[in-house]
mmCIF file of C-alpha atoms in Angstrom:
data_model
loop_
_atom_site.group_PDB
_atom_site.id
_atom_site.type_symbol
_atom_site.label_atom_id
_atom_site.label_comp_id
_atom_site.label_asym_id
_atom_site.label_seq_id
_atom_site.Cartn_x
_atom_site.Cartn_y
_atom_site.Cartn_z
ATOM 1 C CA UNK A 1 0.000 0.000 0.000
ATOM 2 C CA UNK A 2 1.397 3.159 -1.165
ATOM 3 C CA UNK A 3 1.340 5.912 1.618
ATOM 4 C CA UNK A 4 1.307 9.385 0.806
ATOM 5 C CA UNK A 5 2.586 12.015 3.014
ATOM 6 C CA UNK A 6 -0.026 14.003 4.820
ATOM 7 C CA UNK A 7 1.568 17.382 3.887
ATOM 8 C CA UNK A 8 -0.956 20.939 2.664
ATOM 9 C CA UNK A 9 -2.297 20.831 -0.584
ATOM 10 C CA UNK A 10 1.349 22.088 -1.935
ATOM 11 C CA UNK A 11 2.184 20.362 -5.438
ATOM 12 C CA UNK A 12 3.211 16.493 -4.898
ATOM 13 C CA UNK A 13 7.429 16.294 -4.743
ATOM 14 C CA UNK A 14 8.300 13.637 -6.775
ATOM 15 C CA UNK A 15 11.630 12.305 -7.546
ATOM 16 C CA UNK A 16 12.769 10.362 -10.358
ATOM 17 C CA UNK A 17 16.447 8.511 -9.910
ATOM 18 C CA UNK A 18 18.263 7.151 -13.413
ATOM 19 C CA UNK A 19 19.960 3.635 -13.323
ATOM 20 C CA UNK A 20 20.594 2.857 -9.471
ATOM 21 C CA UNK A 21 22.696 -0.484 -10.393
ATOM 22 C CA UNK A 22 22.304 -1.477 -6.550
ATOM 23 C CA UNK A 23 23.374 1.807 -4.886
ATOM 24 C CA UNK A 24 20.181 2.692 -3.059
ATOM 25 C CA UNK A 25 22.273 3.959 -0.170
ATOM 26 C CA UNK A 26 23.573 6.589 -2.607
ATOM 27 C CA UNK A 27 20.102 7.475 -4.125
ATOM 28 C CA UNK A 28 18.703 7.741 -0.303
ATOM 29 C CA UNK A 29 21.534 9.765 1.076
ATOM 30 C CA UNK A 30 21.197 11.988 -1.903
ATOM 31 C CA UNK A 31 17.825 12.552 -1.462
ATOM 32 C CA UNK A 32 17.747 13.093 1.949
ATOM 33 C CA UNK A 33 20.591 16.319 1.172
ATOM 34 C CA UNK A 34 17.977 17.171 -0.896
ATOM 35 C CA UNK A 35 14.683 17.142 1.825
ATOM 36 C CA UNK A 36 17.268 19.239 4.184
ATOM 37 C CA UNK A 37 18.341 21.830 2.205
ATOM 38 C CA UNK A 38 14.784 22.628 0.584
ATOM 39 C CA UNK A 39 12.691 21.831 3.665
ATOM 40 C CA UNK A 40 10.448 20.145 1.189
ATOM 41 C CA UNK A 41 9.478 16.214 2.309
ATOM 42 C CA UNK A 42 9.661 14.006 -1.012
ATOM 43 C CA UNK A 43 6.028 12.124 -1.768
ATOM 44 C CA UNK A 44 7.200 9.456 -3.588
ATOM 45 C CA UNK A 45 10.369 8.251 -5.749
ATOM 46 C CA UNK A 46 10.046 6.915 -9.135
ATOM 47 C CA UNK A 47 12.990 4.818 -10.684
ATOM 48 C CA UNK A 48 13.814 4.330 -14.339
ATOM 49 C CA UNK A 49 14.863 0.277 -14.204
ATOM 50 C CA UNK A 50 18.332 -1.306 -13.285
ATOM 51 C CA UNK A 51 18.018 -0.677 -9.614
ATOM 52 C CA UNK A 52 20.062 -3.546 -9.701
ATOM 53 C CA UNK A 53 17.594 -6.220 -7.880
ATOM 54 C CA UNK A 54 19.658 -9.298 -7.267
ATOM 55 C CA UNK A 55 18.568 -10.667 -3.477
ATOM 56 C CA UNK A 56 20.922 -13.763 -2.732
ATOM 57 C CA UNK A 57 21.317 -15.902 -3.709
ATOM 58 C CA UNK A 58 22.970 -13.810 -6.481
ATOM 59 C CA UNK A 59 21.934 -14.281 -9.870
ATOM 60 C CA UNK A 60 24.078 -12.445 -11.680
ATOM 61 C CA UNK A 61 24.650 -11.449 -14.896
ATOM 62 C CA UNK A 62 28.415 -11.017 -16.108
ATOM 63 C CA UNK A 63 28.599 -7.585 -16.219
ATOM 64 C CA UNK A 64 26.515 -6.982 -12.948
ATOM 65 C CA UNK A 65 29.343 -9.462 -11.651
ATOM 66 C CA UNK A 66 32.183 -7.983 -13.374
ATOM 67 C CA UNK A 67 31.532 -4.086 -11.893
ATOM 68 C CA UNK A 68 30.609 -5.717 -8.321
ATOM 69 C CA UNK A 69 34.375 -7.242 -8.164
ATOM 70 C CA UNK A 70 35.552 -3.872 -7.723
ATOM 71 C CA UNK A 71 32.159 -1.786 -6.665
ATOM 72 C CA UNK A 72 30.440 -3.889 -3.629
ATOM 73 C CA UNK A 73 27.689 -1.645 -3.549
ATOM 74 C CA UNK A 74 26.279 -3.220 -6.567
ATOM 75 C CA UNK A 75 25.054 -5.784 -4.378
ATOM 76 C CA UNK A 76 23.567 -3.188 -2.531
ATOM 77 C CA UNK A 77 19.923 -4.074 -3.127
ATOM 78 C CA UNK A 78 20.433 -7.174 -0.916
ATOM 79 C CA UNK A 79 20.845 -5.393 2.731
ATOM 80 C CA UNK A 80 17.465 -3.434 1.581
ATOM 81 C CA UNK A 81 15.881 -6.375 0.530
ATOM 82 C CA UNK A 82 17.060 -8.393 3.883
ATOM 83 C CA UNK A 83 16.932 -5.785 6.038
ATOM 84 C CA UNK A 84 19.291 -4.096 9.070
ATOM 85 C CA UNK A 85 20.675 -1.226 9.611
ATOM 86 C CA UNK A 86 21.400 0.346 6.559
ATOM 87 C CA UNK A 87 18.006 0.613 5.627
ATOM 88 C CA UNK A 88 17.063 1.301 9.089
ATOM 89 C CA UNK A 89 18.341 4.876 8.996
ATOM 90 C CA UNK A 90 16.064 5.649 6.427
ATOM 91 C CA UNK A 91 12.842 3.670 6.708
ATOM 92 C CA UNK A 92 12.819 2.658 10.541
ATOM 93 C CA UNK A 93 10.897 3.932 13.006
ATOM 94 C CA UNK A 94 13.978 5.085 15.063
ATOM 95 C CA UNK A 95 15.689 6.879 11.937
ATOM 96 C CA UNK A 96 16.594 10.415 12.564
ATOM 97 C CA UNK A 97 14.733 13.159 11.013
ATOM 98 C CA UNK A 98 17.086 14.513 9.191
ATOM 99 C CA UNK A 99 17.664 10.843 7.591
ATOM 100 C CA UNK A 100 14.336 9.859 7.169
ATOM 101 C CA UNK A 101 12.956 8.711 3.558
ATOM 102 C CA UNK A 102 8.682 8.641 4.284
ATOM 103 C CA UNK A 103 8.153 8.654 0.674
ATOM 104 C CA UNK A 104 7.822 5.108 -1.358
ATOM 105 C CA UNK A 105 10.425 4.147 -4.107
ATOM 106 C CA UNK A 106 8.716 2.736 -6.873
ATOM 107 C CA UNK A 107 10.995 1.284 -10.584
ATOM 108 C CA UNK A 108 10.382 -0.628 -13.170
ATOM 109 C CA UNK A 109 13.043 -3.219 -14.392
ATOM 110 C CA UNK A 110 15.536 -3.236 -16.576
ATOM 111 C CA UNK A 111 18.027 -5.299 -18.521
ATOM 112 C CA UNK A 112 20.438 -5.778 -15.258
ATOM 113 C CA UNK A 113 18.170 -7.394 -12.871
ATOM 114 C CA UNK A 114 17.182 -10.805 -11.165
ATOM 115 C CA UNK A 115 14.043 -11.466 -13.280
ATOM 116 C CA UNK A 116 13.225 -14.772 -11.945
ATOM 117 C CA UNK A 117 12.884 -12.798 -9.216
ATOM 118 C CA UNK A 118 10.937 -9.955 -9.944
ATOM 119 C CA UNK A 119 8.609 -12.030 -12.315
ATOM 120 C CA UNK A 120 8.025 -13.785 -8.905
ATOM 121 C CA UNK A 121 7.160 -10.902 -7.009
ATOM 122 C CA UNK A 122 4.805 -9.381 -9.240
ATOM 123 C CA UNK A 123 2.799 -12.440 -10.544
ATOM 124 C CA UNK A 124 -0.460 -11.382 -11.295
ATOM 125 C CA UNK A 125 -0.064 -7.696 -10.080
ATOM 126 C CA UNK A 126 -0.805 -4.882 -12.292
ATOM 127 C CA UNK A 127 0.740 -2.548 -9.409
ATOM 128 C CA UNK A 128 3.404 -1.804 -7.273
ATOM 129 C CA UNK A 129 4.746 -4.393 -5.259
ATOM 130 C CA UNK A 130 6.599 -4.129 -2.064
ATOM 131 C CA UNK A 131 10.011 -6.636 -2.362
ATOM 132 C CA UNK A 132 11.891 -5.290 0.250
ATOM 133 C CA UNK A 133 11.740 -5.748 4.568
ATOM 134 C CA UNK A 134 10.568 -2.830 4.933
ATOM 135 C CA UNK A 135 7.829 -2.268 2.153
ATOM 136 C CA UNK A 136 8.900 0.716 0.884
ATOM 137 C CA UNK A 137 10.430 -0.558 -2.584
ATOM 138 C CA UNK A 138 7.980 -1.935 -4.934
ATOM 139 C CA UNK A 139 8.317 -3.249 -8.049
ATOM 140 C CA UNK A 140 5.936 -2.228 -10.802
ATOM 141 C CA UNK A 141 5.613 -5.159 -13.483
ATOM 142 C CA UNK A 142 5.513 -4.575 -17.194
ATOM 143 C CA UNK A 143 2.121 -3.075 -18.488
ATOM 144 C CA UNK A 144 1.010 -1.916 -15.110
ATOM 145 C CA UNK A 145 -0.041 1.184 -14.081
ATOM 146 C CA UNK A 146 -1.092 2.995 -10.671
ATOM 147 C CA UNK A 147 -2.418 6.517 -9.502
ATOM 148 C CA UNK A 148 -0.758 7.731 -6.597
ATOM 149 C CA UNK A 149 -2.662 11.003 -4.800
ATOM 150 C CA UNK A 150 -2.068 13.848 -1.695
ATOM 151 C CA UNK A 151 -4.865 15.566 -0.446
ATOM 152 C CA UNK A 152 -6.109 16.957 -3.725
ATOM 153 C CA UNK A 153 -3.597 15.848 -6.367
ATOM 154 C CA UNK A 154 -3.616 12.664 -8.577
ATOM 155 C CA UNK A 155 -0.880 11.240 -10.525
ATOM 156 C CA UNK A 156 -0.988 8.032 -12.653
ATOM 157 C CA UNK A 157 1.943 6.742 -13.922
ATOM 158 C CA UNK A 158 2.233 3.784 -16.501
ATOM 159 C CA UNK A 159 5.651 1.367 -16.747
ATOM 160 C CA UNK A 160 7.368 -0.504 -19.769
ATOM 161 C CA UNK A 161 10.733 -2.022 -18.117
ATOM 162 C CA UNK A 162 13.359 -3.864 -19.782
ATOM 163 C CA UNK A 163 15.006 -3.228 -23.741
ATOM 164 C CA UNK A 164 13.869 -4.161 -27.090
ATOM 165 C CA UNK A 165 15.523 -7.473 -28.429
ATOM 166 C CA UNK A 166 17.265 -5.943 -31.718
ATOM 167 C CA UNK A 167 14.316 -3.521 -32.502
ATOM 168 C CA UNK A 168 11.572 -5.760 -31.320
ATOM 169 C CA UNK A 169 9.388 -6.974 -28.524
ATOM 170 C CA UNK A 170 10.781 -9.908 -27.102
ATOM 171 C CA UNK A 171 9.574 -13.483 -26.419
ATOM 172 C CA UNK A 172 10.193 -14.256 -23.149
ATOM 173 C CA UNK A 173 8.691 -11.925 -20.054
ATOM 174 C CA UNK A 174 11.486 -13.489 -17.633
ATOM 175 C CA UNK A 175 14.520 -11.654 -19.292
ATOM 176 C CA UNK A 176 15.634 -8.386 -20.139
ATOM 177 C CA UNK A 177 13.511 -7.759 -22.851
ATOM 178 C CA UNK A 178 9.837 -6.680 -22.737
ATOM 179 C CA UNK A 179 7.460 -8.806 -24.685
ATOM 180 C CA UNK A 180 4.751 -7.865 -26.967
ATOM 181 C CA UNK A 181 2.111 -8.660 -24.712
ATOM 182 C CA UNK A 182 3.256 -6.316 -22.333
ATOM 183 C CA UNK A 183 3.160 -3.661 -24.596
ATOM 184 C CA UNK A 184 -0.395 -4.266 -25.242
ATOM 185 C CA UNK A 185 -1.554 -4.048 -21.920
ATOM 186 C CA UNK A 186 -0.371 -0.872 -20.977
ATOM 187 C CA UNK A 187 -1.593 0.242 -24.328
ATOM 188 C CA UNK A 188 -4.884 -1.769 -24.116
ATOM 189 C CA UNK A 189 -6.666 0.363 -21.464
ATOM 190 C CA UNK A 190 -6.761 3.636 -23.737
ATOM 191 C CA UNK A 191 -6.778 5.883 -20.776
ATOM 192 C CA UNK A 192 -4.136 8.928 -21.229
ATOM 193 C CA UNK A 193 -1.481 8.089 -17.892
ATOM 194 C CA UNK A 194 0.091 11.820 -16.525
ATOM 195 C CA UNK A 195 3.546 9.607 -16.726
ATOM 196 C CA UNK A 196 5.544 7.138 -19.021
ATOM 197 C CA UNK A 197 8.769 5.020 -17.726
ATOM 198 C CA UNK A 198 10.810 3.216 -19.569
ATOM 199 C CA UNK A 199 13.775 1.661 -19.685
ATOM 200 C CA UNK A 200 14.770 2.295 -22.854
ATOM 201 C CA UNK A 201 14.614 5.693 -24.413
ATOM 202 C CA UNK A 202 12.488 6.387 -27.779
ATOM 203 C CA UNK A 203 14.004 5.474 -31.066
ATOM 204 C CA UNK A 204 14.821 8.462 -32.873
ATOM 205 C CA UNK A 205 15.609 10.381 -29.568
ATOM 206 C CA UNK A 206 18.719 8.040 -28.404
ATOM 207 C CA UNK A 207 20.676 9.804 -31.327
ATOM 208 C CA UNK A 208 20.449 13.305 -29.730
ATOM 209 C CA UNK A 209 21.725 11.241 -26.647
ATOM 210 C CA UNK A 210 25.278 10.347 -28.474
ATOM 211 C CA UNK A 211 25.896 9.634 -31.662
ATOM 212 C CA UNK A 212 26.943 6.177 -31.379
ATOM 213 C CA UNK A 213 22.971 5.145 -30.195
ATOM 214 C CA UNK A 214 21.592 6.503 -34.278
ATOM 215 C CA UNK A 215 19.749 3.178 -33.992
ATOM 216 C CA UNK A 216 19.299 2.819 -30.963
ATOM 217 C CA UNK A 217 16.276 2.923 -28.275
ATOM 218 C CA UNK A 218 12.934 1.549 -28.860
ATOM 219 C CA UNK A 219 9.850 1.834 -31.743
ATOM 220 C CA UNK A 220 7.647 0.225 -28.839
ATOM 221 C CA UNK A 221 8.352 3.452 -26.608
ATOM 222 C CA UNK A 222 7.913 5.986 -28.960
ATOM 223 C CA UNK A 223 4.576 4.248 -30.362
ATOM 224 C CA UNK A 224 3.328 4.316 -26.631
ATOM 225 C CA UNK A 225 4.604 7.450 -26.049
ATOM 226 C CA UNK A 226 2.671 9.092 -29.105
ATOM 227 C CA UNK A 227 -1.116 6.601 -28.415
ATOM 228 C CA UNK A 228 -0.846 7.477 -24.422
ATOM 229 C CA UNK A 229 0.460 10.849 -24.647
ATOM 230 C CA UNK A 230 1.851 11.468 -21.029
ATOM 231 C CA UNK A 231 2.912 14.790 -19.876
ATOM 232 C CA UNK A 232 6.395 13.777 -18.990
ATOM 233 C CA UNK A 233 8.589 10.532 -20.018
ATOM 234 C CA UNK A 234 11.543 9.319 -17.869
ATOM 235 C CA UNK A 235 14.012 6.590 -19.322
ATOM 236 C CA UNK A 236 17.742 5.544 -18.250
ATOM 237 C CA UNK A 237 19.494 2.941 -19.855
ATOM 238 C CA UNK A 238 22.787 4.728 -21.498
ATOM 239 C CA UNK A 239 24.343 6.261 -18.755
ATOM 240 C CA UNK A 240 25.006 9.467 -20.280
ATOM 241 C CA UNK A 241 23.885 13.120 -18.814
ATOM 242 C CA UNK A 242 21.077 13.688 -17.877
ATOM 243 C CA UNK A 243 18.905 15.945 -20.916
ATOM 244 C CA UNK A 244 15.726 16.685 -22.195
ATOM 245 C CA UNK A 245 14.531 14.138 -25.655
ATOM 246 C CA UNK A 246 12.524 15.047 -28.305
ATOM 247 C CA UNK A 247 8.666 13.944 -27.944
ATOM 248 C CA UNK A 248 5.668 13.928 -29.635
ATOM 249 C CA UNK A 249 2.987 16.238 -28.860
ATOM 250 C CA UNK A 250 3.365 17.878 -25.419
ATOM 251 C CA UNK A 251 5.547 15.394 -23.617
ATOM 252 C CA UNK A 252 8.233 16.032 -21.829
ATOM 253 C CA UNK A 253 10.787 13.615 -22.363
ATOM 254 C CA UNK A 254 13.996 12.903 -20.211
ATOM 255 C CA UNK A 255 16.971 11.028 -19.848
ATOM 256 C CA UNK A 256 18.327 10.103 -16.372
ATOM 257 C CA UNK A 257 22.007 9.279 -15.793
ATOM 258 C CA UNK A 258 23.032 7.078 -13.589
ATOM 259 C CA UNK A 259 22.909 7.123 -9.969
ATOM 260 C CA UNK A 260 26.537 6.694 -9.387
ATOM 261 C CA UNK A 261 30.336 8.172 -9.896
ATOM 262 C CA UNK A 262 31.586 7.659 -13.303
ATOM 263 C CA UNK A 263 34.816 9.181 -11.710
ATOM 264 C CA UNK A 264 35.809 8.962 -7.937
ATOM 265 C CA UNK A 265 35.484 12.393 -7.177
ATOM 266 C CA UNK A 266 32.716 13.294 -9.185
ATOM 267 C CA UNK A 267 28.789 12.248 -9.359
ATOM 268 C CA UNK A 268 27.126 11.453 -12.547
ATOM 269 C CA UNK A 269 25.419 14.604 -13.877
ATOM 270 C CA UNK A 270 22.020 14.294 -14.327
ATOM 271 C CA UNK A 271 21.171 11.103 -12.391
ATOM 272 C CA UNK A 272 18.485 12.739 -10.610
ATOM 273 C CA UNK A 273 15.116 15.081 -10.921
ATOM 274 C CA UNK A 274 12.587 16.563 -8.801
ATOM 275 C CA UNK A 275 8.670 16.180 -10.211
ATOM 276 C CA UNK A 276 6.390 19.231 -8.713
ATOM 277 C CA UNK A 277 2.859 18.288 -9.791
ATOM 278 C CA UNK A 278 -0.481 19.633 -9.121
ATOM 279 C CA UNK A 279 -2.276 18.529 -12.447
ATOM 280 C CA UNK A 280 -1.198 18.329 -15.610
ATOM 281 C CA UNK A 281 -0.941 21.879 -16.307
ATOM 282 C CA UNK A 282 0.443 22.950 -12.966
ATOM 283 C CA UNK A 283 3.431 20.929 -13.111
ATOM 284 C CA UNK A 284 7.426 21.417 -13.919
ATOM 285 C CA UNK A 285 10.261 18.775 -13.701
ATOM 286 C CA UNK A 286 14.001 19.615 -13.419
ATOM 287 C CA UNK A 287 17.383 17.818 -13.070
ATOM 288 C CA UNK A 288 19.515 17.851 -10.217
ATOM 289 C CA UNK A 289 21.896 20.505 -10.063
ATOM 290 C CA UNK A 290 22.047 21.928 -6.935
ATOM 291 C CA UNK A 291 26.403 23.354 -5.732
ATOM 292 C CA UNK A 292 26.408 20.983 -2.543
ATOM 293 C CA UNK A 293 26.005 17.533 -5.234
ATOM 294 C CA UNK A 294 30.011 18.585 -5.418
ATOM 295 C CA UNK A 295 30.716 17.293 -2.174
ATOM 296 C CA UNK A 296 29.891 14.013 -2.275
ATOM 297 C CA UNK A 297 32.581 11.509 -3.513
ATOM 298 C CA UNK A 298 32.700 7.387 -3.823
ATOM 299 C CA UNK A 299 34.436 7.377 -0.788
ATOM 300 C CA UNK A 300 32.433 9.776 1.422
ATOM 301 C CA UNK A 301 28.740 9.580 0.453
ATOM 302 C CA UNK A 302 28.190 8.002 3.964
ATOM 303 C CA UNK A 303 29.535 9.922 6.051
ATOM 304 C CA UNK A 304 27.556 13.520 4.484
#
C-alpha cells in the first residue's frame, strides 16, 4: 500500500532517480541532502529500471558481476531487501529526522536485474509491489499502471521495463527484454497516464543522446509514447547526462544518468530530478543541479 505524506495541498514532490545499479544507499543519502536543504518532504520516488535487484542468492549477470568485483555496492539491493541497519536509517521507526525517507520508491526493471525474481514478485499484479523488509520498494511489473494522490492531487503513472531485443518486442517476459504482450496491456486500457517510464529511451531520440545510439532505443516506446500521450517521459538505460529528448505532442521527455560516480570524485550529472505536480498543467520537472552535489565523492557519500 502506497502511503502518501499528509503534507498541505502544496504540489506532490516527486523524484525520479536514473539507473541505481544497486546503490540505493547513494540514491537515499542523496535525497535526503535534498529534503534538508529545501525543507520540502519528497512524496514518492520513481525509478527508471536497473536498480540492480539481485537478493541472494545472487543471480548475476556477467557484467553486474564484473563491476561488483571492484564496486560492492552493486550488491547493494540485498541489505534493503534483507533488512538491518542500513536501511534502518532511512525507513525505521527510530531513523533520525534529518535521515528519514517517508516517501515510497517505486521502478520498473531493466536489462540488469534478477528477473526470476521480480517475475516472482509481481505475478499477477498490475501494481506496485513491495520486495523489500521494509515495504517501501515496490516493483511495478511490465504493463502496469497505478495513480498515486495527496490531499487533492492525482498522478498516474504507466511502466514498460526492460530493452527491445534488436528492434523488437521480445519473447520471453522473464529476461531483459519486454514482450509484446506487455506492450499491449499498458496500451490496451486507452486511458491517457500523466507519466511514461521506460527503460529504454524512444528510437529516434537516443541519437540526440550520443551519436553512437543513431539506432538505438525503442519503436515500442515511442509508439506508446505518441497513443498514451503522457505529460512527462523518464528513461535511463545509457548512462550518459542527464537531458531533455525530443517527444511527440506535449511530452516532456527525459533522460536520467546514472545514480553513481563515473569518476571517484565526481557524481554522474544528471542522475536525478525533482517532479512538482499539481495537475497536468500545474506541473514542472528539473534535473539535479544543486552546488552541494560537489561534495559528495565514492568514498564519502556516507559519512555527508
Amino acid at each position: 500500500m502506497l502511503r502518501a505524506l499528509m503534507t498541505p495541498d502544496a504540489p506532490l514532490e516527486i523524484a525520479v532517480l536514473g539507473d541505481v545499479h544497486g546503490h540505493l544507499t547513494l540514491a537515499y543519502r542523496l535525497l535526503g541532502r535534498w529534503q534538508r536543504e529545501t525543507g520540502r518532504a519528497l512524496d514518492l520516488i520513481l525509478q527508471v529500471g536497473d536498480l540492480g535487484a539481485f537478493p541472494p542468492p545472487f543471480r548475476l549477470d556477467r557484467a553486474t558481476k564484473r563491476f561488483a568485483e571492484s564496486d560492492p555496492d552493486e550488491l547493494g539491493f540485498a541489505v534493503y531487501h534483507e533488512g538491518g541497519p542500513e536501511p534502518d536509517a532511512f525507513f525505521g521507526p527510530d531513523a533520525p529526522a534529518d535521515r528519514r525517507i517517508a516517501a515510497d520508491t517505486v521502478f520498473i526493471r531493466g536489462n540488469h536485474e534478477d528477473f526470476e525474481f521480480l517475475d516472482e514478485a509481481g505475478a499477477g499484479s498490475d501494481a506496485p509491489v513491495p520486495v523489500d523488509a521494509r515495504e517501501k520498494i515496490l516493483y511495478l511489473p511490465n504493463g502496469g499502471r497505478f495513480t498515486f494522490g495527496r490531499g487533492p492531487h492525482r498522478i498516474t503513472i504507466g511502466g514498460l521495463g526492460g530493452i527491445s531485443d534488436g528492434g523488437r518486442p521480445g519473447r520471453d517476459p522473464v529476461s531483459e527484454h519486454y514482450t509484446a504482450a506487455e506492450v499491449r496491456k499498458l496500451r490496451s486500457r486507452g486511458e491517457r497516464i500523466d507519466v511514461l517510464l521506460s527503460h529504454e529511451p524512444p528510437h529516434g531520440a537516443a541519437a540526440a543522446i550520443h551519436p553512437r545510439y543513431d539506432d538505438g532505443g525503442s519503436r515500442d516506446v515511442l509508439d506508446l509514447l505518441r497513443d498514451l500521450r503522457p505529460r512527462y517521459h523518464f528513461a535511463g538505460h545509457y548512462h550518459e547526462p542527464g537531458q531533455p529528448l525530443a517527444a511527440t505532442g506535449d511530452t516532456q521527455s527525459y533522460q536520467l544518468n546514472a545514480v553513481s560516480f563515473l569518476k571517484p570524485h565526481r557524481l554522474n550529472p544528471g542522475c536525478i530530478g525533482i517532479l512538482r505536480w499539481a495537475g497536468p498543467e500545474e506541473s514542472s520537472f528539473a534535473l539535479l543541479d544543486a552546488p552541494w552535489l560537489g561534495e559528495y565523492t565514492r568514498s564519502n557519500y556516507r559519512y555527508l
